[in-house]
Coordinates of C-alpha atoms in Angstrom, one line a residue:
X1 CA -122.9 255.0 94.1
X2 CA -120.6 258.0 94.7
X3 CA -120.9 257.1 98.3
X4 CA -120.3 253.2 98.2
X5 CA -117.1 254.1 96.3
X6 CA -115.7 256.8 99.1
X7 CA -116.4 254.0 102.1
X8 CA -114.7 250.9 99.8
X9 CA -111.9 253.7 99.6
X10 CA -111.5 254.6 102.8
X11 CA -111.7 250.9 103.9
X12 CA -109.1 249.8 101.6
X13 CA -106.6 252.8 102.6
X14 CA -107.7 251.5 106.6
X15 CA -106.8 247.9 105.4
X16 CA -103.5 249.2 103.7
X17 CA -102.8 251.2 107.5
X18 CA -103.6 248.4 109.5
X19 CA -101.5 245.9 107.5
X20 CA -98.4 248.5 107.4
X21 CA -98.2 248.6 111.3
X22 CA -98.4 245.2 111.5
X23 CA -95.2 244.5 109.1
X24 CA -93.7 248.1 110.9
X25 CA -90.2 247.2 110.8
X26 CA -88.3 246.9 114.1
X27 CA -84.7 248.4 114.0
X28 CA -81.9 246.5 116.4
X29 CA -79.5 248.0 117.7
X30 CA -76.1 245.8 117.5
X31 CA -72.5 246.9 118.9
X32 CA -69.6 245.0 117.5
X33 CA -65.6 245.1 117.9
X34 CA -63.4 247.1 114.8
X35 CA -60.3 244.7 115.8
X36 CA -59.8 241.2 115.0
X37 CA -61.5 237.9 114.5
X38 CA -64.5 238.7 112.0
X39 CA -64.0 241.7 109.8
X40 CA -66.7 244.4 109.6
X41 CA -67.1 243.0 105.7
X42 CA -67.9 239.6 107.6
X43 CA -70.3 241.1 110.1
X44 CA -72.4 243.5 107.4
X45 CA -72.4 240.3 105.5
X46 CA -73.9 238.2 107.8
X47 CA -76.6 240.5 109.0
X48 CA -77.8 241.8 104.8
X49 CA -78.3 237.6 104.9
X50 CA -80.2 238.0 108.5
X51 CA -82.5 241.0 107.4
X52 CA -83.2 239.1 104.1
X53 CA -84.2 236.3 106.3
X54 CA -86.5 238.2 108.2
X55 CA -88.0 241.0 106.2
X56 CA -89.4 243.0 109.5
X57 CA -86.1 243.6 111.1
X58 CA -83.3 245.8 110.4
X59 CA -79.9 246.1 112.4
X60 CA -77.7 249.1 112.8
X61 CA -74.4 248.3 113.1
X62 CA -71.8 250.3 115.2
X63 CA -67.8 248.9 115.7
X64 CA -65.8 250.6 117.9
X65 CA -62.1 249.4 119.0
X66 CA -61.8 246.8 121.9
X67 CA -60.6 249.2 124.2
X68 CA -63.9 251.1 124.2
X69 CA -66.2 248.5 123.9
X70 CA -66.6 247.6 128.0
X71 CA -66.7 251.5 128.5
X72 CA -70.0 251.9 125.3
X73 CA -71.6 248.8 126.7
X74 CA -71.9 250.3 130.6
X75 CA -72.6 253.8 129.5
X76 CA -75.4 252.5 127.0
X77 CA -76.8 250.8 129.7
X78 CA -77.7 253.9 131.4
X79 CA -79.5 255.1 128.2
X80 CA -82.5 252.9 129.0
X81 CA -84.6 250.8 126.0
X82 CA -82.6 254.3 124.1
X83 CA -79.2 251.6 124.2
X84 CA -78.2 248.8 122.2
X85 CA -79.9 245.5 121.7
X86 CA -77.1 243.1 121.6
X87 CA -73.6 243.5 122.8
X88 CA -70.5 242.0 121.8
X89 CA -68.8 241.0 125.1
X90 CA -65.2 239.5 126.2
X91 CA -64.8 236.3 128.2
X92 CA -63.5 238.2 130.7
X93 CA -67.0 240.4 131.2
X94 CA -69.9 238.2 132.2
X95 CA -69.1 238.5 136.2
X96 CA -69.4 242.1 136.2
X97 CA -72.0 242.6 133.5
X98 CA -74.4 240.0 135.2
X99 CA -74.0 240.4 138.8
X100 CA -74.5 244.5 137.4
X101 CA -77.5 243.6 135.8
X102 CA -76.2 244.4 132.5
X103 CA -77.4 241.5 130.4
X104 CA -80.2 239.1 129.9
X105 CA -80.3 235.6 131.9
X106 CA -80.5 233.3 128.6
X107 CA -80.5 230.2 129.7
X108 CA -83.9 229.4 128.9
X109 CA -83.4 230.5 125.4
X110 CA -80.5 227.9 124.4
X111 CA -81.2 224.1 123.4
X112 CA -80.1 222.0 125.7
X113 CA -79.2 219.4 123.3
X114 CA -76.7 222.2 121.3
X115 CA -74.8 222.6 125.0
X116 CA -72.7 219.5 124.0
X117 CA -72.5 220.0 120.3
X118 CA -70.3 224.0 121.2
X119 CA -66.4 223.2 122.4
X120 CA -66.9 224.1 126.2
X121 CA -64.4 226.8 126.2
X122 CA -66.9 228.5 124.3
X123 CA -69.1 228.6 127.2
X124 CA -67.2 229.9 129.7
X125 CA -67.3 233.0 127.1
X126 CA -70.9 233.5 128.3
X127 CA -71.2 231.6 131.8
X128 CA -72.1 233.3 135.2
X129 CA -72.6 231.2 138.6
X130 CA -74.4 228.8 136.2
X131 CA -76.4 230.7 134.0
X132 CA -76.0 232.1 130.1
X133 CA -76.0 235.8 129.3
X134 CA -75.4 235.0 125.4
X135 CA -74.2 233.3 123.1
X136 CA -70.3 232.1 122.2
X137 CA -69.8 233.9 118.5
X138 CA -66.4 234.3 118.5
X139 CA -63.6 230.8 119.9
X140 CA -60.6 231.9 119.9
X141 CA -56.8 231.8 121.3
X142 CA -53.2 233.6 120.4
X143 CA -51.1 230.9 118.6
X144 CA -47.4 230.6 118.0
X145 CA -46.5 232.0 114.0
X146 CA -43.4 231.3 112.6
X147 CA -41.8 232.3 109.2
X148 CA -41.2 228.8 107.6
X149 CA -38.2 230.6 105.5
X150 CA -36.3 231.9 108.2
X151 CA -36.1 229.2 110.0
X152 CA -34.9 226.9 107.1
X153 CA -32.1 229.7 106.6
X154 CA -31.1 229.0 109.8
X155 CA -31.4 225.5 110.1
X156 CA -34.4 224.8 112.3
X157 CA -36.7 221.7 111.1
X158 CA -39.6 222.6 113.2
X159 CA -40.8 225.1 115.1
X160 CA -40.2 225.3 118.8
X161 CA -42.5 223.1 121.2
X162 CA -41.8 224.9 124.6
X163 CA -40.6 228.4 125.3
X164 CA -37.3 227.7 126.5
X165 CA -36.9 225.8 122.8
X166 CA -38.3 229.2 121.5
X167 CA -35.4 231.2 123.1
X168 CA -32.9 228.7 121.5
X169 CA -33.9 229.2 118.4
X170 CA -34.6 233.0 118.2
X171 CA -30.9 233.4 119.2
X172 CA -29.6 230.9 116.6
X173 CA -31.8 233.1 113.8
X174 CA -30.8 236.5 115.4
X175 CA -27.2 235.4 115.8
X176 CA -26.9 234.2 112.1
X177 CA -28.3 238.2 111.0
X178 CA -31.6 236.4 109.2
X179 CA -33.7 239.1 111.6
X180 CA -32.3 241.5 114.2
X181 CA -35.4 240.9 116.4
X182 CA -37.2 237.5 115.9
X183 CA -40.3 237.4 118.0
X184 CA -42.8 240.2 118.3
X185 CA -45.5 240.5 120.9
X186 CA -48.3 242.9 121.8
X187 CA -47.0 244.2 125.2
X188 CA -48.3 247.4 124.9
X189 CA -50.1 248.8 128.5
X190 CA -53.7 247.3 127.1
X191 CA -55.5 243.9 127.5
X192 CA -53.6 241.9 124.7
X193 CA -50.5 242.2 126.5
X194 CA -52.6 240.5 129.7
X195 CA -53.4 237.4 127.1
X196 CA -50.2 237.1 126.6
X197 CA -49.0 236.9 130.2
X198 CA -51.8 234.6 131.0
X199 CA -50.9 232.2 128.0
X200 CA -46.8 232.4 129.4
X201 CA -48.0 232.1 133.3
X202 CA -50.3 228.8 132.7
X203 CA -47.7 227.5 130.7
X204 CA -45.4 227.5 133.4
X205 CA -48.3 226.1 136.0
X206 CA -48.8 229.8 137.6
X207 CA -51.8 230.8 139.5
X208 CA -53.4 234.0 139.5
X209 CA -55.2 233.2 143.1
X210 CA -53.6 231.0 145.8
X211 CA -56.1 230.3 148.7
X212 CA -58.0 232.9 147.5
X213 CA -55.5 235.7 147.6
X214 CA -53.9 237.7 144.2
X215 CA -51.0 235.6 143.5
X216 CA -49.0 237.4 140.8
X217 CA -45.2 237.5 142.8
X218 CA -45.1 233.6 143.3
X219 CA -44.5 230.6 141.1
X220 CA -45.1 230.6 137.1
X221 CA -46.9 233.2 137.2
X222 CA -43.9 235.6 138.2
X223 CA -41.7 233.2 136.1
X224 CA -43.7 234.4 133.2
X225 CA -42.9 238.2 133.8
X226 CA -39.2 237.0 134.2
X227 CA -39.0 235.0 130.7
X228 CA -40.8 238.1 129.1
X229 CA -38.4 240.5 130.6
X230 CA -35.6 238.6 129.6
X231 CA -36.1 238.0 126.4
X232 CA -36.8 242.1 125.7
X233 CA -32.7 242.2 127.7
X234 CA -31.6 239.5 125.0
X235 CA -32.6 241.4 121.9
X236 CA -34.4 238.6 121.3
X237 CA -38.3 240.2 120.7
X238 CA -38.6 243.6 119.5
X239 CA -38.6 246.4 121.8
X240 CA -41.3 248.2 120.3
X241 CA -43.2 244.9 121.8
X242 CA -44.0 247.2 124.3
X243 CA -46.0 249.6 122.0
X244 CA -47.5 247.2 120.1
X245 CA -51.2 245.8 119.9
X246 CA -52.4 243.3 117.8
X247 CA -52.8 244.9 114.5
X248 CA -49.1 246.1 114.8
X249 CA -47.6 242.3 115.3
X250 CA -49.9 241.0 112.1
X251 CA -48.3 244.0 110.5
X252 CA -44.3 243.6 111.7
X253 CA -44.8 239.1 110.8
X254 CA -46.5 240.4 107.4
X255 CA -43.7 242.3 106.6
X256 CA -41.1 240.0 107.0
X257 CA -39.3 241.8 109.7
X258 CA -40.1 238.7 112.4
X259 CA -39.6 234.9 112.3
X260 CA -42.0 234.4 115.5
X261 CA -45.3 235.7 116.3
X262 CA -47.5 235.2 119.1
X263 CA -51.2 236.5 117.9
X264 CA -54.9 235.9 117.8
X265 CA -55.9 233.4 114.7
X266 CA -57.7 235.4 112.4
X267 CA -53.8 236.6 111.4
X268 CA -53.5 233.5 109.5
X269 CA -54.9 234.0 106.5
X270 CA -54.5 237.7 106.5
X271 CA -50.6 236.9 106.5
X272 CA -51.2 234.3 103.5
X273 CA -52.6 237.1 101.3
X274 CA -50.6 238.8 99.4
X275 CA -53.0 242.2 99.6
X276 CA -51.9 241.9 103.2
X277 CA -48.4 240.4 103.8
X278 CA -44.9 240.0 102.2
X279 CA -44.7 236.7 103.6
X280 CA -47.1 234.7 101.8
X281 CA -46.3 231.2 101.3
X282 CA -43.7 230.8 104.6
X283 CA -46.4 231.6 107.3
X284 CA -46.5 228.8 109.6
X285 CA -48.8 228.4 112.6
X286 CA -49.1 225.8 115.8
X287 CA -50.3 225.8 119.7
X288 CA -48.5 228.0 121.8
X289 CA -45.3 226.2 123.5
X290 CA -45.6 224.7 126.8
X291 CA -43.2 224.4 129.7
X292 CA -40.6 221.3 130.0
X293 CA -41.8 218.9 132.5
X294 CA -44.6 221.6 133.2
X295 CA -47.1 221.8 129.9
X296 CA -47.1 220.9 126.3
X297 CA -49.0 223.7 125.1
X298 CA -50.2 226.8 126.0
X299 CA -53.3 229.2 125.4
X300 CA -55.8 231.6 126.7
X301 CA -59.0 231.8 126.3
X302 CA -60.0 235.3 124.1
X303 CA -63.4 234.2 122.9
X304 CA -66.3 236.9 122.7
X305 CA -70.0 236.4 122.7
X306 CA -73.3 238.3 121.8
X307 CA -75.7 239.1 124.3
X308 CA -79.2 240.5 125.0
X309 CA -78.8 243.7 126.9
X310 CA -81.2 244.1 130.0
X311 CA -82.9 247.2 128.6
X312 CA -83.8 245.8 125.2
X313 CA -87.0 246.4 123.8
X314 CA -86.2 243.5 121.2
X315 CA -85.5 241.1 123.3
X316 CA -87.0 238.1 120.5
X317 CA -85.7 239.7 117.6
X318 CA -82.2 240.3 119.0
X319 CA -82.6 236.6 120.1
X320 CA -83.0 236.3 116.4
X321 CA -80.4 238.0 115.3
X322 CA -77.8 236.0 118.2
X323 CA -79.1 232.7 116.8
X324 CA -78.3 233.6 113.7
X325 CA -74.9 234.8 113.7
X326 CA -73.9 231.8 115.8
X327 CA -75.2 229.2 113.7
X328 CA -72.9 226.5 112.2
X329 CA -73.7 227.7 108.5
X330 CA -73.1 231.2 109.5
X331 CA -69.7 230.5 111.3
X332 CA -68.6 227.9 108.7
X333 CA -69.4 230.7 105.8
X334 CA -67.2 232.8 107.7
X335 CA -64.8 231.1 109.2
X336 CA -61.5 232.6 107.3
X337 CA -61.0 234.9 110.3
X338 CA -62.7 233.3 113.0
X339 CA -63.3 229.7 113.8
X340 CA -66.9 228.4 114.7
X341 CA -67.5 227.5 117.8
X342 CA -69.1 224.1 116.9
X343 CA -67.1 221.1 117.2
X344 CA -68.9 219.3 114.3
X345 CA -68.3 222.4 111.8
X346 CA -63.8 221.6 112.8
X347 CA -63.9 218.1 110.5
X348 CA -66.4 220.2 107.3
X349 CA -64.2 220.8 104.1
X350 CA -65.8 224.4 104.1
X351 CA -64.1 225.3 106.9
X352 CA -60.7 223.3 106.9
X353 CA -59.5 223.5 103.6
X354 CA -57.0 225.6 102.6
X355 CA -56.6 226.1 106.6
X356 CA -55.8 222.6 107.5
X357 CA -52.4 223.9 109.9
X358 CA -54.8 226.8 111.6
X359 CA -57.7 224.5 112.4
X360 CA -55.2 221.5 113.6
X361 CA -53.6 223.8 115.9
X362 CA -56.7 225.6 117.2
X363 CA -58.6 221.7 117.7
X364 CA -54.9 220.8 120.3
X365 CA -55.2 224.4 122.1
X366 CA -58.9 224.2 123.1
X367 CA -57.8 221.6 125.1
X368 CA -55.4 223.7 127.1
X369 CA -57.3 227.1 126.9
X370 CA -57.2 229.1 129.9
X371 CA -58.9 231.9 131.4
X372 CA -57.8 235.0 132.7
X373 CA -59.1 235.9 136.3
X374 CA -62.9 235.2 137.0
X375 CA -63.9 238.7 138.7
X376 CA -66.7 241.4 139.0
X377 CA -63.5 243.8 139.0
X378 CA -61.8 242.2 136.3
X379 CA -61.4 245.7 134.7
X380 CA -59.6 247.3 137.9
X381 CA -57.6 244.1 138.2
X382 CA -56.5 244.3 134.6
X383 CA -55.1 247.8 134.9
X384 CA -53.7 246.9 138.0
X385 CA -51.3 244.2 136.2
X386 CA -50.9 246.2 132.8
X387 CA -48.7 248.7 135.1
X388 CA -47.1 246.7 136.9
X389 CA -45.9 244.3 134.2
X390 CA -45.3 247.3 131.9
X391 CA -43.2 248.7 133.9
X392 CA -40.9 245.7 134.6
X393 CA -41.0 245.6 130.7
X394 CA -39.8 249.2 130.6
X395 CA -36.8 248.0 132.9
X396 CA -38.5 250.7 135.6
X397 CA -38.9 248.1 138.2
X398 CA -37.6 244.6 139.1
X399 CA -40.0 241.5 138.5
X400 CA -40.5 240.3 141.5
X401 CA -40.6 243.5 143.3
X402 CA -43.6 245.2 140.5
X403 CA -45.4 241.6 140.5
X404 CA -45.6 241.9 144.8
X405 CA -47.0 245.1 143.8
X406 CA -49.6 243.8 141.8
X407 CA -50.8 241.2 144.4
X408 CA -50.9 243.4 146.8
X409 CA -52.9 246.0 144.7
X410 CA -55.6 243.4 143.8
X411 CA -56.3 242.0 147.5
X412 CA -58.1 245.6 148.0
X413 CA -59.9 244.9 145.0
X414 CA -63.7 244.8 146.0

C-alpha cells in the first residue's frame, strides 16, 4: 500500500514538473525611447495589459534617450539571442538596419488586408526595397504651436499659413514687447534640429538629392538654412534655439515665454495640463506653414516602429507583443501623446475628443509628410548636416558656403 502511495506521489510531483515547463514563462526583451510620443506610463501600461493577455510571457522594459537608441540597438546586435527582442526604430533606420541584417523580414507576418486600413506614411516607417521589418507604432510630425493669447494681444486673428506670414507676425508680437523672442525651435547639433530643416526645406520645394548627388547648397533646401539663419539675426526665435531639444521647446511654449512653437505632437496636451504648462487654455496647434506659390503645408515624417531583431529567440511572442501594441484599441486607449496609426481610429470619439484641433491638423499633414534622406549611412549623413547647419546657426560660417560643404561631405558617403 506504502508503495502504491510513493509511485502515485512521485507521478503526481512528475505531472506537476512536466506541466511547469510547459507554462515556463518566456521573458522578452523590449527597448523603447525615454523622449516623446508615448510616455513610459503609456508603455508599462500597455504591456501589464499584454502579459495579462498572455499569461506565459513577460517583457522587460528598458528606455533610453533617442540619441542612444541607434547606438543600443547595433551594439545589442552583437550580443547574439543574449540582445533584445524587439526594437524601437526611427523612420530614418530601416536601410541600414536591413541591408545590415539587423532586423527580421516581416512581411509575411502582416495582413494584407490591414496594409490599406494604416495611413501610408506609416509604412514608409518600416519599409525597405519592398519588404517590412516591423510594425508602424508610433505616426507622427512636428506641428506649428501658437499661444492663442499672444496673438489676440497683438492683433493677429489666425495663425500664420506660410513662413514668410510666420515672420510677419513674430515681428508684430515681438515689436509690441508681448515676448522678446516669439518662436522657439530645437536647433541644437542633434537629429530634431534635422526634422526641422527637412520640414523648412520641403516646404520651400528643396531636394536633398539632384540626379543622384547630395544637394544641400541649391534651391529650397539652402533657402531653408537661410530663413533659419535669418530669423536667429532678427531676434525673432530664441537663441538658445540652438541648445535646445525637444523637451526644452515643450518647456520654454509651457511657460509662457514663446507665442510659436514648432514641435512633435504629443506637446499638445502636455501644454493643456496645468501639472505641465502655464499656458493652459491658449495653446493652439495647426500644420506646419508652407511656402507662397510653393506649398501649403509642411511636415516631416518622425514616425517610429517596433521590430523583430534578427537574433531573437522569441521571434512569435515578440510578434505578439508588436501586434499588440499596434492594434487600434491599444493606440486609441493611448492616443493622448501619440496618434494611431490607423486611419479608421482618426473619426473614433475616443480618440478625437477633447483633441479635435490636434487630430485635424495631424489628418491635413499626413498628406504632406516628408521624409528625410533614404540611406544605409543616414547616420554619417546626419552628422554631416547637424555641423554644417549648426555652424551657419552659430554665425561661424555663411549659408551657402557651410551647405556646399555639406554636399560635398555626403557624395563620399559610402
Amino acid at each position: 500500500m506504502q508503495q502504491r502511495r510513493a509511485i502515485l506521489v512521485a507521478a503526481l510531483v512528475a505531472g506537476s514538473l512536466l506541466s511547469a515547463a510547459a507554462h515556463a514563462e518566456k521573458t522578452l526583451s523590449a527597448l523603447f525611447m525615454a523622449q516623446a510620443a508615448y510616455s513610459e506610463d503609456d508603455v508599462r501600461a500597455m504591456t501589464s495589459d499584454f502579459e495579462k493577455a498572455n499569461p506565459g510571457v513577460k517583457v522587460k522594459l528598458e528606455f533610453v534617450p533617442y540619441d542612444a537608441l541607434h547606438d543600443k540597438i547595433v551594439a545589442a546586435h552583437g550580443a547574439g539571442s543574449g540582445g533584445y527582442d524587439v526594437v524601437l526604430f526611427d523612420v530614418v533606420w530601416p536601410a541600414e538596419f536591413a541591408s545590415k541584417g539587423f532586423l527580421q523580414d516581416v512581411t509575411k507576418r502582416i495582413a494584407v488586408g490591414d496594409i490599406p486600413k494604416v495611413f501610408p506614411g506609416a509604412w514608409t516607417t518600416v519599409s525597405y526595397k519592398d519588404k517590412f521589418y516591423g510594425m508602424p507604432w508610433i505616426l507622427d510630425t512636428k506641428f506649428l504651436f501658437y499661444n492663442t493669447e499672444m496673438l489676440k494681444k497683438a492683433g493677429i486673428s489666425a495663425p500664420p499659413k506660410t513662413w514668410g506670414e510666420l515672420e510677419k507676425q513674430a515681428k508684430i508680437i515681438k515689436d509690441k514687447g508681448i515676448v522678446k523672442y516669439p518662436v522657439v525651435w530645437s536647433w541644437a547639433q542633434k537629429e530634431a534640429m534635422i526634422c526641422d530643416y527637412t520640414t523648412l526645406s520641403v516646404s520651400y520645394g528643396g531636394k536633398f538629392f539632384t540626379d543622384g548627388k547630395p544637394s544641400f547648397h541649391l534651391g529650397g533646401s539652402l533657402e531653408a538654412v537661410q530663413y533659419m539663419k535669418a530669423s536667429i539675426d532678427a531676434g525673432l526665435s530664441n537663441p538658445n534655439s540652438r541648445e535646445y531639444e525637444e523637451e526644452d521647446v515643450r518647456k520654454v511654449f509651457s511657460n509662457g515665454d514663446a507665442a510659436f512653437a514648432l514641435n512633435w505632437g504629443y506637446m499638445y496636451n502636455m501644454a493643456k495640463d496645468p501639472k505641465e504648462s502655464k499656458v493652459v487654455g491658449k495653446v493652439g496647434i495647426v500644420s506646419a506653414p508652407g511656402v507662397d506659390g510653393k506649398t501649403v503645408a509642411s511636415a516631416v515624417n518622425g514616425s517610429m516602429g517596433l521590430g523583430i531583431t534578427a537574433k531573437s529567440a522569441n521571434p512569435e511572442e515578440a510578434w505578439k507583443f508588436i501586434a499588440h501594441m499596434s492594434a487600434p484599441a491599444t493606440q486609441e486607449k493611448y492616443a493622448k501623446l501619440s496618434l494611431p496609426i490607423w486611419k479608421a481610429s482618426f473619426s473614433k470619439p475616443a480618440v478625437k475628443q477633447g483633441q479635435e484641433d490636434y487630430v485635424n491638423a495631424a489628418a491635413k499633414s499626413l498628406e504632406v509628410m516628408a521624409a528625410r534622406p533614404e540611406t544605409p549611412v543616414y547616420q554619417e549623413l546626419s552628422s554631416i548636416l547637424q555641423k554644417n547647419l549648426h555652424s551657419v546657426l552659430l554665425g561661424k560660417a555663411k549659408p551657402d558656403a557651410a551647405m556646399k560643404l555639406a554636399s560635398d561631405a555626403a557624395a563620399k558617403l559610402k
